XYZ file of C-alpha atoms in Angstrom:
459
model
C 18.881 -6.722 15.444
C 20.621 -9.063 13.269
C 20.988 -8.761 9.727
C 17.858 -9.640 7.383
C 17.801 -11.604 4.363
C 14.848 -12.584 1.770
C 14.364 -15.168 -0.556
C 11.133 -14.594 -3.439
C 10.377 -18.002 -4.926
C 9.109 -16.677 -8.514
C 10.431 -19.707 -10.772
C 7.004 -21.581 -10.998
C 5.801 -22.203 -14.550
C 2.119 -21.299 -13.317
C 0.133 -23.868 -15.500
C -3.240 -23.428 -13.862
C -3.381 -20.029 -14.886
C -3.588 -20.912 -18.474
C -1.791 -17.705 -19.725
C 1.518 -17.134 -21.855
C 2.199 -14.285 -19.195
C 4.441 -15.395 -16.718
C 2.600 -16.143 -13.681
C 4.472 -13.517 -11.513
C 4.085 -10.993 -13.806
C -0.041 -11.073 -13.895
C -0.753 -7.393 -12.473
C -2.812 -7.020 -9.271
C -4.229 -3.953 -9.059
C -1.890 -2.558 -12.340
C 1.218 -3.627 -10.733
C 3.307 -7.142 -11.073
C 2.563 -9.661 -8.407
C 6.528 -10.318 -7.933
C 6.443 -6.076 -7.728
C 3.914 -6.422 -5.181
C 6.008 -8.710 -3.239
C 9.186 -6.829 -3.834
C 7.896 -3.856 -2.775
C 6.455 -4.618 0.727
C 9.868 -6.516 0.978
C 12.143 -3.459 0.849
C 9.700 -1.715 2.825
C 10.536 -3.884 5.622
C 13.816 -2.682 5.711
C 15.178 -5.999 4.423
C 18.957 -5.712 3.959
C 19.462 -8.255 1.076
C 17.127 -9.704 -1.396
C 17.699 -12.904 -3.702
C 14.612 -13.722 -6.138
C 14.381 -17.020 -7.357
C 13.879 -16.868 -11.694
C 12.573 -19.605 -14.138
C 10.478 -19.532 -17.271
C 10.281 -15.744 -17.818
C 13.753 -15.085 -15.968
C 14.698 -12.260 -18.552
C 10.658 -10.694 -18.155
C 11.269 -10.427 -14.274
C 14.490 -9.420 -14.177
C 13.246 -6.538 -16.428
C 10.848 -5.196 -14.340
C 12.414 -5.443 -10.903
C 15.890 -4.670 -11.956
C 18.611 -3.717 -8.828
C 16.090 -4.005 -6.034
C 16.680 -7.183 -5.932
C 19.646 -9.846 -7.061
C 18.689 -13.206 -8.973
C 19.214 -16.619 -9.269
C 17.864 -18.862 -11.864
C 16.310 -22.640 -11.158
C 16.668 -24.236 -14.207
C 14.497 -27.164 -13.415
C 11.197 -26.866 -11.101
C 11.918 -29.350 -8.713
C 10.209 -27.882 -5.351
C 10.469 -25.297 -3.109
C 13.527 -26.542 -1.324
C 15.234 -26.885 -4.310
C 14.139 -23.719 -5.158
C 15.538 -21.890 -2.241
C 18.461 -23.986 -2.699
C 19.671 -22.098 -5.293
C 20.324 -18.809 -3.103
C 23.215 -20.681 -1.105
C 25.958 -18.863 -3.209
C 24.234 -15.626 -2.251
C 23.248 -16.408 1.356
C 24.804 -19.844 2.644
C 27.835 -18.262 4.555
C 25.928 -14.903 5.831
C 24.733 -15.123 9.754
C 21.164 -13.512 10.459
C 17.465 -14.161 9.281
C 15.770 -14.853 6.176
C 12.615 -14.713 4.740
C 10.971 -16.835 2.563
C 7.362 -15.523 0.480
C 6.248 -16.457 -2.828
C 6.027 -14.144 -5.420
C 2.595 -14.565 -5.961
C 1.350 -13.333 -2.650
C 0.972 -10.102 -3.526
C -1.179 -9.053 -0.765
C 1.094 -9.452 1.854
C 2.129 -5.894 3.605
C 5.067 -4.669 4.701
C 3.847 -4.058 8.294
C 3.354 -8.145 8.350
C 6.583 -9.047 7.279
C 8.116 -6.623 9.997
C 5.928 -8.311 12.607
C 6.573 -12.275 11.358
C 10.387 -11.176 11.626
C 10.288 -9.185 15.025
C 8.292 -12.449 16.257
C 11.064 -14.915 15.157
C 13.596 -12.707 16.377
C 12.067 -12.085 20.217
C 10.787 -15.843 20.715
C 14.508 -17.150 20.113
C 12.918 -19.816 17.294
C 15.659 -20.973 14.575
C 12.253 -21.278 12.320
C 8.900 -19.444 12.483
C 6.041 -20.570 9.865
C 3.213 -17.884 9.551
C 0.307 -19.679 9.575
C -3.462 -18.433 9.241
C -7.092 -19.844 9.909
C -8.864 -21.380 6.998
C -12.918 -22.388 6.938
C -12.128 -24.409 4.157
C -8.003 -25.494 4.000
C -8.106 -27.444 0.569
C -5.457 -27.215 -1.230
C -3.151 -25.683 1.851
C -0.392 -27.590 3.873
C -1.827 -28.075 7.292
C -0.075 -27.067 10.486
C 0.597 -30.508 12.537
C 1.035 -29.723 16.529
C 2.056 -31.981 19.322
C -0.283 -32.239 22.047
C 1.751 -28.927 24.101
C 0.684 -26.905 21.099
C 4.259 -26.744 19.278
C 4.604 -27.134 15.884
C 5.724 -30.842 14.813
C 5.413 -30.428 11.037
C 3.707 -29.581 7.905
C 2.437 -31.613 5.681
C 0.997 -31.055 2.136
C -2.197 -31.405 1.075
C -1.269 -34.099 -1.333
C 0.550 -36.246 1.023
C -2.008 -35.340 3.849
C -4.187 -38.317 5.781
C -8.102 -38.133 6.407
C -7.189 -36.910 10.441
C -4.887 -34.318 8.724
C -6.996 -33.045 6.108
C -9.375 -31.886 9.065
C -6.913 -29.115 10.410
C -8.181 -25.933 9.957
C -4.606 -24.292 10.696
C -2.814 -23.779 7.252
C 0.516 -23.181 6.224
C 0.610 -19.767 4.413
C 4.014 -20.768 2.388
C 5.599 -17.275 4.354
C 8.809 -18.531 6.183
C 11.562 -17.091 8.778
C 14.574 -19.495 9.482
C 18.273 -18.679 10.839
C 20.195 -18.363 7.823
C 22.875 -20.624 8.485
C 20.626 -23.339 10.130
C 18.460 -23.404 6.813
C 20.763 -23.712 3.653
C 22.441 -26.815 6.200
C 19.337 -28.170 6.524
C 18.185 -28.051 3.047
C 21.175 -30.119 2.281
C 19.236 -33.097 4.010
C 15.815 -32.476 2.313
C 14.919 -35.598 -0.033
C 12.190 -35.716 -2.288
C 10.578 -39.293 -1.252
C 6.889 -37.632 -1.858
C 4.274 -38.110 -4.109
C 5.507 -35.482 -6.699
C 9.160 -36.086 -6.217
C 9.742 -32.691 -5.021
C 11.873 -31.415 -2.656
C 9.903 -29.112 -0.233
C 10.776 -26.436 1.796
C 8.395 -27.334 4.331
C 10.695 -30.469 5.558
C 13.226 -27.892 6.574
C 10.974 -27.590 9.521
C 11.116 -31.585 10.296
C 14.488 -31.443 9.943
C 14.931 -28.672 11.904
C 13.505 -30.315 15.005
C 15.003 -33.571 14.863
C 17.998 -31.785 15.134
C 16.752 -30.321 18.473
C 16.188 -26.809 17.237
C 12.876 -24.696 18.094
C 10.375 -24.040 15.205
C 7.588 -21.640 16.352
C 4.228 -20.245 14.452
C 3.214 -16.574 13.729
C -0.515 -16.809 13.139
C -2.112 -14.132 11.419
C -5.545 -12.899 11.980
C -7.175 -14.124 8.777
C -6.434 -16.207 5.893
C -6.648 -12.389 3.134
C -3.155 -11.304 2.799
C -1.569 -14.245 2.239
C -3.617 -15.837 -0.783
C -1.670 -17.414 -3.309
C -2.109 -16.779 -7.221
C -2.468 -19.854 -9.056
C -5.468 -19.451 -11.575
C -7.219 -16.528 -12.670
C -10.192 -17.121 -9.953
C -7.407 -16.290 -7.478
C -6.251 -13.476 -9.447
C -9.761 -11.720 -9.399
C -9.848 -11.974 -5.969
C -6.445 -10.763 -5.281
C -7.443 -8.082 -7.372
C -10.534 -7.428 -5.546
C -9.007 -7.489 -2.551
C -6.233 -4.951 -3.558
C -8.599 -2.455 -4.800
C -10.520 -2.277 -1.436
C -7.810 -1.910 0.526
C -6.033 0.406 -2.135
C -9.879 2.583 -1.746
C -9.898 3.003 2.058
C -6.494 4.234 2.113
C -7.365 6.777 -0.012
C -10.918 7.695 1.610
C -8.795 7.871 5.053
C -6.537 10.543 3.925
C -9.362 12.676 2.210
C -10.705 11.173 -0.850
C -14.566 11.087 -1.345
C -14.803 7.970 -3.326
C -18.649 7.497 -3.717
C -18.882 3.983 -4.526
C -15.642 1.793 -3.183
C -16.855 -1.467 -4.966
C -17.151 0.425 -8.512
C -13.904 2.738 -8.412
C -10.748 1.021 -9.391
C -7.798 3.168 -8.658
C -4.284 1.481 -9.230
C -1.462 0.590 -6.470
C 0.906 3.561 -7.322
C -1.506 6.465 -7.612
C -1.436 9.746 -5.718
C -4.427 11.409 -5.003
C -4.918 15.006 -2.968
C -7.160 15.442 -0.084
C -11.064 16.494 -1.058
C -10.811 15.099 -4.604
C -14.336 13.213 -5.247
C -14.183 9.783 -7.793
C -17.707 8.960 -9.177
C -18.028 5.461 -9.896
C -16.717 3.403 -12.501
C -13.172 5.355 -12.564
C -10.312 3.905 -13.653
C -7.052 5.972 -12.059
C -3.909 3.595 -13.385
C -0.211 3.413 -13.300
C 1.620 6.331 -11.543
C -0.673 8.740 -11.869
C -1.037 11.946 -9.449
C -3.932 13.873 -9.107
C -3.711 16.945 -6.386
C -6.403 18.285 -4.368
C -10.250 19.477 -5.068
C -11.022 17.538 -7.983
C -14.119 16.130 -9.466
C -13.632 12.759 -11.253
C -17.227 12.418 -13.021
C -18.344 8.973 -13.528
C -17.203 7.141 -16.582
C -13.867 8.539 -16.763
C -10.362 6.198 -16.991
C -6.906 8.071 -16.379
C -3.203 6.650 -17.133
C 0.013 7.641 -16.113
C -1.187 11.586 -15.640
C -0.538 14.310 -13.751
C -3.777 16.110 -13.062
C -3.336 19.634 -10.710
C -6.065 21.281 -8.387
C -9.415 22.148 -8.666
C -9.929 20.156 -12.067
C -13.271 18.720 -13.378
C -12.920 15.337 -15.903
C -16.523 14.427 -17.186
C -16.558 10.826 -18.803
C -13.163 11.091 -20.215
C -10.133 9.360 -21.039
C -6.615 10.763 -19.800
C -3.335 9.038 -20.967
C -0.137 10.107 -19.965
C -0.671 13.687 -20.150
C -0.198 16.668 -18.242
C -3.752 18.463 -17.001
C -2.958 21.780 -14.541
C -5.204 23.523 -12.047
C -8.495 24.661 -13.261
C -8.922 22.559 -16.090
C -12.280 21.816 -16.958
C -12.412 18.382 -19.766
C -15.942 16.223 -21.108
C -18.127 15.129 -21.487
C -16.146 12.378 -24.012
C -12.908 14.234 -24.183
C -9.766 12.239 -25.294
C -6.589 13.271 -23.807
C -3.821 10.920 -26.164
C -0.307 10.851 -24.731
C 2.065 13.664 -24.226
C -0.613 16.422 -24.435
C -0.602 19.296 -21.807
C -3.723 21.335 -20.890
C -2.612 24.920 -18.964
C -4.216 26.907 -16.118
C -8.425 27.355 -16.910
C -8.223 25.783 -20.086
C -11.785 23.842 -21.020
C -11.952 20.999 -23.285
C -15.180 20.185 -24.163
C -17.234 17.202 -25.619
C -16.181 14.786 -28.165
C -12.775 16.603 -28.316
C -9.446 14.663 -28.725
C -6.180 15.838 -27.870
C -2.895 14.529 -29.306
C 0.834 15.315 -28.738
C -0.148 18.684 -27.962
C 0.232 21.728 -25.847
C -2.992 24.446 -24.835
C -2.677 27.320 -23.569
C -4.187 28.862 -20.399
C -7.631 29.760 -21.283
C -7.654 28.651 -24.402
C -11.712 26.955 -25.080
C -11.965 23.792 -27.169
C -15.600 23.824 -26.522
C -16.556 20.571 -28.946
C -16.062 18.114 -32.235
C -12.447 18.829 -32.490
C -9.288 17.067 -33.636
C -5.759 18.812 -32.211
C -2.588 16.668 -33.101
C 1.143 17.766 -33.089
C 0.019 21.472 -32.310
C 0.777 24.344 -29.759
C -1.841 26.480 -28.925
C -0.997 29.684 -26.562
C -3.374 31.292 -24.083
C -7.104 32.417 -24.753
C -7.462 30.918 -28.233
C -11.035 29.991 -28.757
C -11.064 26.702 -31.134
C -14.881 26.130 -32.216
C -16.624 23.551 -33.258
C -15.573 20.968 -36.232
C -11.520 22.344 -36.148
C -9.209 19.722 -37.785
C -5.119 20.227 -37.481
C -4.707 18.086 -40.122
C -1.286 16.545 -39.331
C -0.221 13.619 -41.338
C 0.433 13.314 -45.230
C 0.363 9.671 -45.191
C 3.981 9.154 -44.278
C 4.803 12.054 -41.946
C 3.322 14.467 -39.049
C 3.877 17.590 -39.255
C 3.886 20.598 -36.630
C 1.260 23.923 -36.262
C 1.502 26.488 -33.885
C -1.386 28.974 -33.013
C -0.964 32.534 -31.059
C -2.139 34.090 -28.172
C -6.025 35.412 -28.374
C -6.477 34.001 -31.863
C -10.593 32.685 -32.904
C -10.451 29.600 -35.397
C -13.981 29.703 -36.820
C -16.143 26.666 -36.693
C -14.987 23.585 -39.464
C -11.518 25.086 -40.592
C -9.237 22.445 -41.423
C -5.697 23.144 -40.490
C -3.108 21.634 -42.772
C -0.145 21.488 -40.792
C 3.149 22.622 -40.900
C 1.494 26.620 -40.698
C 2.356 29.078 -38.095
C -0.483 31.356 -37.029
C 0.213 33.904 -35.316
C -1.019 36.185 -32.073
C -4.838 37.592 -32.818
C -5.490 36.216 -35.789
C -8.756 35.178 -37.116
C -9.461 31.893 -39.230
C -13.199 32.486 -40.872
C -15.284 29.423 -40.523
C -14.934 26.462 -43.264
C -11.461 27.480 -44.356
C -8.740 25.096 -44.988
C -5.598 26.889 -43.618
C -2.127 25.772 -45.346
C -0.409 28.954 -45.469
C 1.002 30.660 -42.613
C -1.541 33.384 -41.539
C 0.230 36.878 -39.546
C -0.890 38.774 -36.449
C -4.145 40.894 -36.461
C -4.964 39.106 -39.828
C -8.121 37.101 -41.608
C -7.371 34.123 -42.779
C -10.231 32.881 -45.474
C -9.952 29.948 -47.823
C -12.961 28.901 -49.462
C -14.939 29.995 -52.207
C -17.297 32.385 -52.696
C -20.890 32.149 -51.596
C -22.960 32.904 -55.167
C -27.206 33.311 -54.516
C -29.263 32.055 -57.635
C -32.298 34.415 -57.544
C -35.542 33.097 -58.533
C -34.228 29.369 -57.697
C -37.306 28.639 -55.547
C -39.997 29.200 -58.804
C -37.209 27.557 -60.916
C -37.260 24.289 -58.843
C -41.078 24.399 -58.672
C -41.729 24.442 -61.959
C -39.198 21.497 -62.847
C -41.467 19.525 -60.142
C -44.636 19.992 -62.172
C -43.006 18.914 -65.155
């Protein structure tokens, strides 16, 4: 097998999509479109990557950083030109190349190993993957000879009446011999309606020169749609999610309703886990086995163990281990971890901060910048008051302690194993094992109030 280059053409301003996001960088599925791309490149065990950077150069560069090397094309001027600029990278390497678009980002990996084997086996010094399209506008149409070989391409724009009619469409996905294709992009012009120089003359070229140019037609038109306005975008998207579903429902995910369940490209999720619908699982998530995602319920960038129930709730970046049982209307803020069995309940919010195993936060609660340790119960109404206005400040809680229902904690205080905080206090000392902490005044009955208040009435 020779060696294997690629070439990602992600320079294009993307005007159509209306958007100050550069076009490449519109997520499918929560991840990059160029990412997409990337990624199903490297998968196919491509030795050397070049991606082609314009408007947004820095943005891209950012995100992708060493998979893949970059060249810049200062001025859009076509996708020859745009490959062009890879020559210094590529021009005086023997092998094959690849050419996608970074804003295909359905294409797999498996397809891009097949369009190269294909080259590869048939001898061709240029294959064009091509697909079937009920309705081609807007595609460069596949040209054959009357032996069924490729002659050309040509471009919608510069297509005639008997060409529009093809049906056979270019997918803009490219193998060439290296060598053969930076000398033939030397002879591209740009005598065209837009002025361009395209990469699809390389094949022209190519054959006039007495070389073979081949096709690699895929099955349907799906995996290769291009992203150029946000109609595009929503179907890429929809697309992505379905297949991103199945995958998961063929390695042991119940996922009760595929078309209402939006689970991101880099989530993990363990065999017999069941997603209700309308779940949002995004970013790099992992959630392990036996899980019940109730309806309702959106989770970012978490780790969520085994046997763990989520009612309705919101997750970011947090840390939820086995047992765990959160909702109805919970709010897990970033960097809070819940331990083994804990239960947080309804309309409870969690922020920056650790609870022990066991420990109940049954409902109506506030936690920020706190530690909690094992079999606390927290009832109903508990504030950690945690910021002064300019600063947050830190409260711990021991083992076994009971905070009564409405006690305000006003944080920094330390409170130790088995302690007691009586309901309605406000806590801002430090309150030691085994004792009661009470803050709040003293209850004083007004006997004979009742006849008081009914003779004040009369009068």
């Amino acid at each position: 097998m020779s060696d294997r280059y690629a070439v990602i053409l992600a320079a294009g301003k993307g005007t159509r999509m209306k958007s100050k996001l550069y076009k490449v960088l519109h997520p499918v599925a929560g991840k990059a479109m160029v990412d997409h791309v990337l990624t199903s490149v490297n998968e196919a065990g491509i030795d050397e990557v070049v991606t082609i950077v314009g408007h947004g150069a820095e943005a891209v560069q950012e995100l992708l950083g060493d998979r893949t090397s970059y060249t810049v094309q200062t001025e859009q001027l076509g996708t020859g030109h745009a490959v062009q600029q890879a020559a210094d990278q590529l021009a005086a390497k023997q092998g094959t190349t690849l050419v996608i678009c970074g804003d295909t980002p359905l294409f797999t990996a498996e397809t891009i190993t097949r369009l190269i084997d294909a080259h590869e086996q048939s001898g061709y010094k240029a294959t064009i993957l091509t697909a079937p399209a009920d309705v081609p506008t807007g595609y460069g149409r596949i040209v054959r000879g009357k032996d069924g070989h490729v002659m050309k391409i040509v471009e919608e724009k510069d297509a005639n009446d008997v060409e529009k009619l093809i049906t056979e469409i270019n997918t803009g996905t490219y193998v060439f011999d290296n060598a053969l294709l930076f000398e033939a992009l030397d002879k591209v012009g740009n005598d065209n309606v837009q002025g361009e120089y395209y990469l699809p003359d390389v094949i022209e070229i190519l054959k006039e020169d007495g070389h073979a140019v081949g096709a690699f037609q895929m099955d349907n038109l799906d995996e290769s749609l291009g992203v150029n306005d946000r109609v595009a975008l929503a179907q890429a998207n929809k697309t992505a999610f379905k297949r991103i579903n199945e995958k998961h429902m063929r390695n042991g995910v119940t996922i009760v309703d595929p078309d209402a369940t939006y689970i991101e490209a880099d989530v993990v999720i363990g065999a017999d886990t069941v997603i209700e619908p309308n779940v949002y699982i995004k970013g790099k998530t992992v959630i392990g086995e036996d899980n019940h995602i109730y309806a309702g319920t959106t989770i970012r960038d978490s780790i969520i163990g085994n046997n763990v129930k989520v009612r309705s709730s919101e997750i970011e970046e947090s840390e939820v281990k086995d047992g765990v049982d959160i909702g109805p209307n919970a709010h897990l803020r970033p960097n809070s971890s819940i331990d083994e069995n804990a239960h947080i309940g309804n309309f409870v919010e969690i922020k920056k901060a650790h609870i022990g195993a066991g420990t109940k936060v049954g409902h109506l609660t506030y936690i920020g910048d706190a530690t909690l340790g094992k079999n606390i119960n927290v009832s109903c109404g508990v504030i950690f008051a945690n910021y002064d206005g300019v600063n947050k400040y830190h409260s711990t809680v021991g083992d076994n302690s009971f905070i009564g229902s409405d006690v305000t904690i006003v944080s920094p205080v330390n409170i130790a194993e088995n302690a007691f905080l009586a309901a309605g206090s406000t806590i801002t000392k430090d309150v030691p094992s085994k004792a009661l902490g009470i803050a709040r005044s003293r209850q004083e009955n007004k006997d004979g109030f009742w006849d008081h208040l009914a003779i004040s009435k009369k009068d």
